[in-house]
Coordinates of C-alpha atoms in Angstrom, one line a residue:
X1 CA 44.5 -15.2 -41.8
X2 CA 41.8 -14.4 -39.3
X3 CA 40.0 -11.1 -39.5
X4 CA 40.4 -8.5 -36.8
X5 CA 37.3 -8.1 -34.7
X6 CA 36.2 -4.6 -33.8
X7 CA 33.4 -3.1 -31.7
X8 CA 31.5 -2.1 -34.8
X9 CA 31.5 -4.5 -37.8
X10 CA 32.6 -3.3 -41.3
X11 CA 29.1 -4.2 -42.6
X12 CA 27.5 -1.8 -40.1
X13 CA 29.9 1.0 -41.0
X14 CA 29.1 0.4 -44.7
X15 CA 25.5 1.5 -44.2
X16 CA 24.7 5.2 -44.0
X17 CA 22.7 4.9 -40.8
X18 CA 25.5 2.8 -39.2
X19 CA 28.1 5.5 -40.0
X20 CA 25.9 8.3 -38.7
X21 CA 25.3 6.5 -35.4
X22 CA 29.0 5.6 -35.1
X23 CA 30.3 9.1 -35.7
X24 CA 27.7 10.7 -33.5
X25 CA 28.6 8.5 -30.5
X26 CA 32.3 8.9 -31.2
X27 CA 31.9 12.7 -31.3
X28 CA 29.8 12.9 -28.1
X29 CA 32.2 10.7 -26.2
X30 CA 35.2 12.7 -27.5
X31 CA 33.7 16.0 -26.5
X32 CA 32.7 14.7 -23.0
X33 CA 36.2 13.5 -22.3
X34 CA 37.7 16.7 -23.6
X35 CA 35.4 18.7 -21.3
X36 CA 36.3 16.5 -18.3
X37 CA 40.0 17.2 -18.8
X38 CA 40.0 20.7 -20.1
X39 CA 37.3 22.3 -18.0
X40 CA 39.3 22.3 -14.7
X41 CA 42.1 24.0 -16.6
X42 CA 39.7 26.7 -17.9
X43 CA 38.2 27.1 -14.4
X44 CA 41.7 27.7 -13.0
X45 CA 42.8 30.1 -15.7
X46 CA 39.5 32.1 -15.7
X47 CA 39.3 32.0 -11.9
X48 CA 42.5 34.1 -11.7
X49 CA 40.8 36.7 -13.8
X50 CA 37.8 37.2 -11.6
X51 CA 37.4 39.6 -8.7
X52 CA 37.9 38.1 -5.2
X53 CA 34.1 38.5 -4.5
X54 CA 33.2 36.8 -7.7
X55 CA 35.5 33.8 -7.0
X56 CA 33.8 33.2 -3.6
X57 CA 30.3 33.7 -5.0
X58 CA 27.7 30.9 -4.8
X59 CA 26.6 29.7 -7.3
X60 CA 29.8 30.3 -9.2
X61 CA 30.0 32.1 -12.6
X62 CA 31.2 30.1 -15.5
X63 CA 32.5 33.2 -17.4
X64 CA 34.0 36.2 -15.5
X65 CA 31.8 39.2 -15.4
X66 CA 34.9 41.4 -15.8
X67 CA 38.2 40.1 -17.0
X68 CA 41.1 41.2 -14.8
X69 CA 44.8 40.5 -15.6
X70 CA 46.0 42.1 -12.3
X71 CA 45.9 38.7 -10.6
X72 CA 48.7 37.4 -12.7
X73 CA 50.8 40.5 -12.4
X74 CA 50.3 40.6 -8.6
X75 CA 51.2 36.9 -8.4
X76 CA 54.4 37.5 -10.3
X77 CA 55.5 40.4 -8.1
X78 CA 54.0 39.7 -4.6
X79 CA 54.8 36.0 -4.5
X80 CA 58.4 36.4 -5.9
X81 CA 57.7 33.8 -8.6
X82 CA 60.8 34.5 -10.7
X83 CA 63.1 33.7 -7.8
X84 CA 61.3 30.6 -6.7
X85 CA 60.8 29.3 -10.3
X86 CA 64.6 29.7 -10.8
X87 CA 65.2 27.7 -7.6
X88 CA 63.0 25.0 -8.9
X89 CA 64.7 24.9 -12.3
X90 CA 68.1 24.6 -10.7
X91 CA 66.9 21.8 -8.4
X92 CA 65.1 19.9 -11.1
X93 CA 67.9 20.2 -13.6
X94 CA 70.5 19.0 -11.2
X95 CA 68.4 16.1 -10.1
X96 CA 67.7 15.2 -13.7
X97 CA 71.4 15.3 -14.7
X98 CA 72.6 13.3 -11.7
X99 CA 69.8 10.7 -12.2
X100 CA 70.4 10.4 -15.9
X101 CA 74.1 9.8 -15.4
X102 CA 74.2 7.5 -12.5
X103 CA 71.0 5.5 -13.2
X104 CA 72.1 5.0 -16.8
X105 CA 75.5 3.8 -15.7
X106 CA 74.1 1.4 -13.1
X107 CA 71.4 0.0 -15.4
X108 CA 74.1 -0.6 -18.2
X109 CA 76.3 -2.3 -15.7
X110 CA 73.6 -4.6 -14.4
X111 CA 72.3 -5.3 -17.9
X112 CA 75.4 -5.7 -20.0
X113 CA 78.4 -6.1 -17.8
X114 CA 76.7 -8.6 -15.5
X115 CA 78.7 -8.1 -12.3
X116 CA 79.0 -10.7 -9.6
X117 CA 75.9 -10.8 -7.4
X118 CA 74.2 -8.5 -10.0
X119 CA 70.8 -10.2 -9.5
X120 CA 71.1 -9.9 -5.8
X121 CA 72.0 -6.2 -6.1
X122 CA 69.0 -5.6 -8.4
X123 CA 66.7 -7.4 -6.1
X124 CA 67.8 -5.2 -3.2
X125 CA 67.3 -2.1 -5.3
X126 CA 63.8 -3.2 -6.3
X127 CA 63.0 -4.1 -2.7
X128 CA 63.2 -0.4 -1.9
X129 CA 60.1 0.2 -4.0
X130 CA 58.1 -1.7 -1.4
X131 CA 59.1 0.8 1.3
X132 CA 56.7 3.8 1.6
X133 CA 58.4 7.0 0.7
X134 CA 57.3 8.6 4.0
X135 CA 59.2 6.0 5.9
X136 CA 62.5 7.1 4.3
X137 CA 62.1 10.8 5.0
X138 CA 63.7 10.7 8.5
X139 CA 66.7 8.6 7.5
X140 CA 67.3 10.8 4.4
X141 CA 67.0 14.0 6.5
X142 CA 69.5 12.7 9.1
X143 CA 71.9 11.8 6.3
X144 CA 71.8 15.2 4.6
X145 CA 71.9 17.0 7.9
X146 CA 75.2 15.3 8.8
X147 CA 76.7 13.6 5.8
X148 CA 78.6 10.4 6.8
X149 CA 82.4 10.4 6.7
X150 CA 82.8 14.1 5.8
X151 CA 80.3 15.3 8.5
X152 CA 78.9 18.3 6.6
X153 CA 75.4 19.6 6.3
X154 CA 73.6 19.8 3.0
X155 CA 70.6 21.6 4.3
X156 CA 69.6 24.7 2.3
X157 CA 71.8 23.3 -0.5
X158 CA 70.6 22.0 -3.9
X159 CA 72.7 18.9 -3.3
X160 CA 70.1 17.8 -0.7
X161 CA 67.7 17.5 -3.6
X162 CA 70.1 16.2 -6.2
X163 CA 71.8 13.3 -4.3
X164 CA 68.6 11.6 -2.9
X165 CA 67.1 11.8 -6.4
X166 CA 69.8 9.5 -7.8
X167 CA 68.4 6.6 -5.7
X168 CA 65.4 6.0 -8.0
X169 CA 64.8 2.3 -8.3
X170 CA 61.9 2.6 -10.7
X171 CA 63.9 4.6 -13.3
X172 CA 66.9 2.3 -12.9
X173 CA 64.8 -0.7 -13.6
X174 CA 63.1 0.9 -16.5
X175 CA 66.5 1.6 -18.1
X176 CA 67.7 -1.9 -17.4
X177 CA 64.7 -3.5 -19.0
X178 CA 65.3 -1.4 -22.1
X179 CA 69.0 -2.3 -22.2
X180 CA 68.1 -6.0 -21.9
X181 CA 66.1 -5.8 -25.1
X182 CA 68.9 -4.1 -27.2
X183 CA 70.1 -6.4 -30.0
X184 CA 73.1 -8.4 -28.8
X185 CA 74.6 -8.6 -32.3
X186 CA 75.0 -4.8 -32.5
X187 CA 76.9 -4.7 -29.2
X188 CA 79.1 -7.7 -30.3
X189 CA 79.9 -6.0 -33.6
X190 CA 81.0 -2.9 -31.7
X191 CA 83.2 -5.1 -29.5
X192 CA 84.8 -6.8 -32.6
X193 CA 85.6 -3.3 -34.0
X194 CA 87.5 -2.6 -30.8
X195 CA 85.1 -0.5 -28.9
X196 CA 85.4 -0.7 -25.2
X197 CA 82.6 -0.7 -22.6
X198 CA 82.4 3.0 -22.2
X199 CA 82.7 3.6 -26.0
X200 CA 79.9 1.1 -26.6
X201 CA 77.7 2.8 -24.0
X202 CA 78.3 6.3 -25.5
X203 CA 78.2 5.6 -29.2
X204 CA 75.8 2.6 -29.4
X205 CA 73.6 2.2 -26.4
X206 CA 72.8 5.8 -25.6
X207 CA 71.7 6.8 -29.2
X208 CA 69.5 3.7 -29.3
X209 CA 68.0 4.6 -25.9
X210 CA 66.7 8.1 -26.7
X211 CA 63.0 7.1 -26.2
X212 CA 63.5 5.6 -22.8
X213 CA 65.9 8.4 -21.7
X214 CA 63.2 10.9 -22.6
X215 CA 60.7 9.0 -20.4
X216 CA 63.1 8.9 -17.5
X217 CA 63.8 12.6 -18.0
X218 CA 60.1 13.5 -17.7
X219 CA 59.7 11.3 -14.6
X220 CA 62.8 12.9 -13.0
X221 CA 61.8 16.5 -13.7
X222 CA 58.1 16.1 -12.7
X223 CA 59.0 14.3 -9.5
X224 CA 61.2 17.3 -8.3
X225 CA 58.9 19.9 -9.7
X226 CA 55.9 18.7 -7.7
X227 CA 57.6 17.5 -4.6
X228 CA 56.6 19.3 -1.4
X229 CA 57.5 17.5 1.8
X230 CA 61.2 16.9 1.2
X231 CA 62.0 20.5 0.0
X232 CA 60.0 21.8 2.9
X233 CA 62.3 19.9 5.3
X234 CA 65.6 20.7 3.8
X235 CA 65.1 24.3 2.8
X236 CA 64.4 26.5 5.9
X237 CA 65.8 29.6 4.0
X238 CA 62.8 31.0 2.2
X239 CA 65.0 32.5 -0.5
X240 CA 66.1 29.1 -1.6
X241 CA 62.7 27.3 -1.5
X242 CA 61.2 25.9 -4.7
X243 CA 57.9 27.0 -6.0
X244 CA 55.9 24.1 -4.5
X245 CA 56.9 25.2 -1.0
X246 CA 56.8 28.9 -1.6
X247 CA 53.2 28.8 -2.8
X248 CA 52.2 27.4 0.6
X249 CA 54.5 29.6 2.7
X250 CA 53.5 32.9 0.9
X251 CA 49.8 32.2 0.6
X252 CA 48.8 33.2 4.1
X253 CA 47.9 36.9 3.4
X254 CA 47.4 36.6 -0.3
X255 CA 44.1 37.0 -2.1
X256 CA 42.6 33.8 -3.6
X257 CA 42.7 35.2 -7.1
X258 CA 46.4 35.9 -6.8
X259 CA 47.1 32.4 -5.5
X260 CA 45.2 30.8 -8.3
X261 CA 47.1 33.0 -10.8
X262 CA 50.4 31.8 -9.2
X263 CA 49.3 28.2 -9.6
X264 CA 48.5 28.8 -13.3
X265 CA 51.9 30.3 -13.9
X266 CA 53.8 27.6 -12.1
X267 CA 52.0 24.9 -14.1
X268 CA 52.9 26.3 -17.5
X269 CA 56.5 24.9 -17.6
X270 CA 55.3 21.3 -17.1
X271 CA 52.4 21.6 -19.5
X272 CA 54.7 23.1 -22.1
X273 CA 57.3 20.4 -21.6
X274 CA 54.7 17.7 -22.1
X275 CA 53.3 19.3 -25.2
X276 CA 56.7 19.6 -26.7
X277 CA 57.9 16.1 -25.9
X278 CA 54.7 14.1 -25.9
X279 CA 55.7 12.2 -29.0
X280 CA 59.0 11.1 -27.4
X281 CA 57.1 10.2 -24.2
X282 CA 54.8 7.9 -26.1
X283 CA 57.6 6.4 -28.1
X284 CA 59.6 5.7 -24.9
X285 CA 56.7 4.0 -23.2
X286 CA 56.0 1.8 -26.2
X287 CA 59.7 1.1 -26.8
X288 CA 59.9 -1.6 -24.2
X289 CA 56.6 -3.3 -25.2
X290 CA 58.3 -5.4 -27.9
X291 CA 61.5 -7.3 -27.8
X292 CA 64.3 -7.0 -30.4

């Protein structure tokens, strides 16, 4: 059995000087990386607590001279954050649910049911990944503005966000690759016990797919939460706009500190979601790295 090679040999770590140098370098690198990632967050949070003159001062101050919480309260009231945050939650939740249901069903069909021309269909779906997203904006807009067959407009309607979100080739392929690696004998045992296709999907496949479903959920929610161009086009009614569009539309006559505070508030849900589900995200990413 061959020994695992590392950057620092065990013999070096066994010596006091080697351990001291190793932990010193490790601590310095860790602190530098932490500062590189956390300092912009601190700068944004503290910037909202400065006065407008202090924010624009050159050179800037690292620590606010006077801490003001009025920027956050003004952002909450003046920029109508509760209403626009709720609009964003409704749009993101609907897109997540539609995407989870339809992408999971399509991935299961392509992976386990093996329909006729399944590989050709999958190839066509993956080919859409090669098309720039900006090139699809005009066809999507014309479609939701005058929905084929029923000839109705979905503008200023959450369905204009939900339905296009279903056509996510990357998440569909991610789910299919995971389903391909599920043990075949488990599915065959369920079939022998009399479970149908839908029963197998609901009782066997979905419980085993929680890690990858968590990853797909994160991707779906973040994509809608941070999208700007598409909601800007389909929501002309300012009362129905999500927070990403509202921040730009309402920032014209707003103080910089209030705008920074609004950005801090709107980033809290995504940061909190990542901190709560980071273990599931990592598990889902690594779930497809091994077969079996």
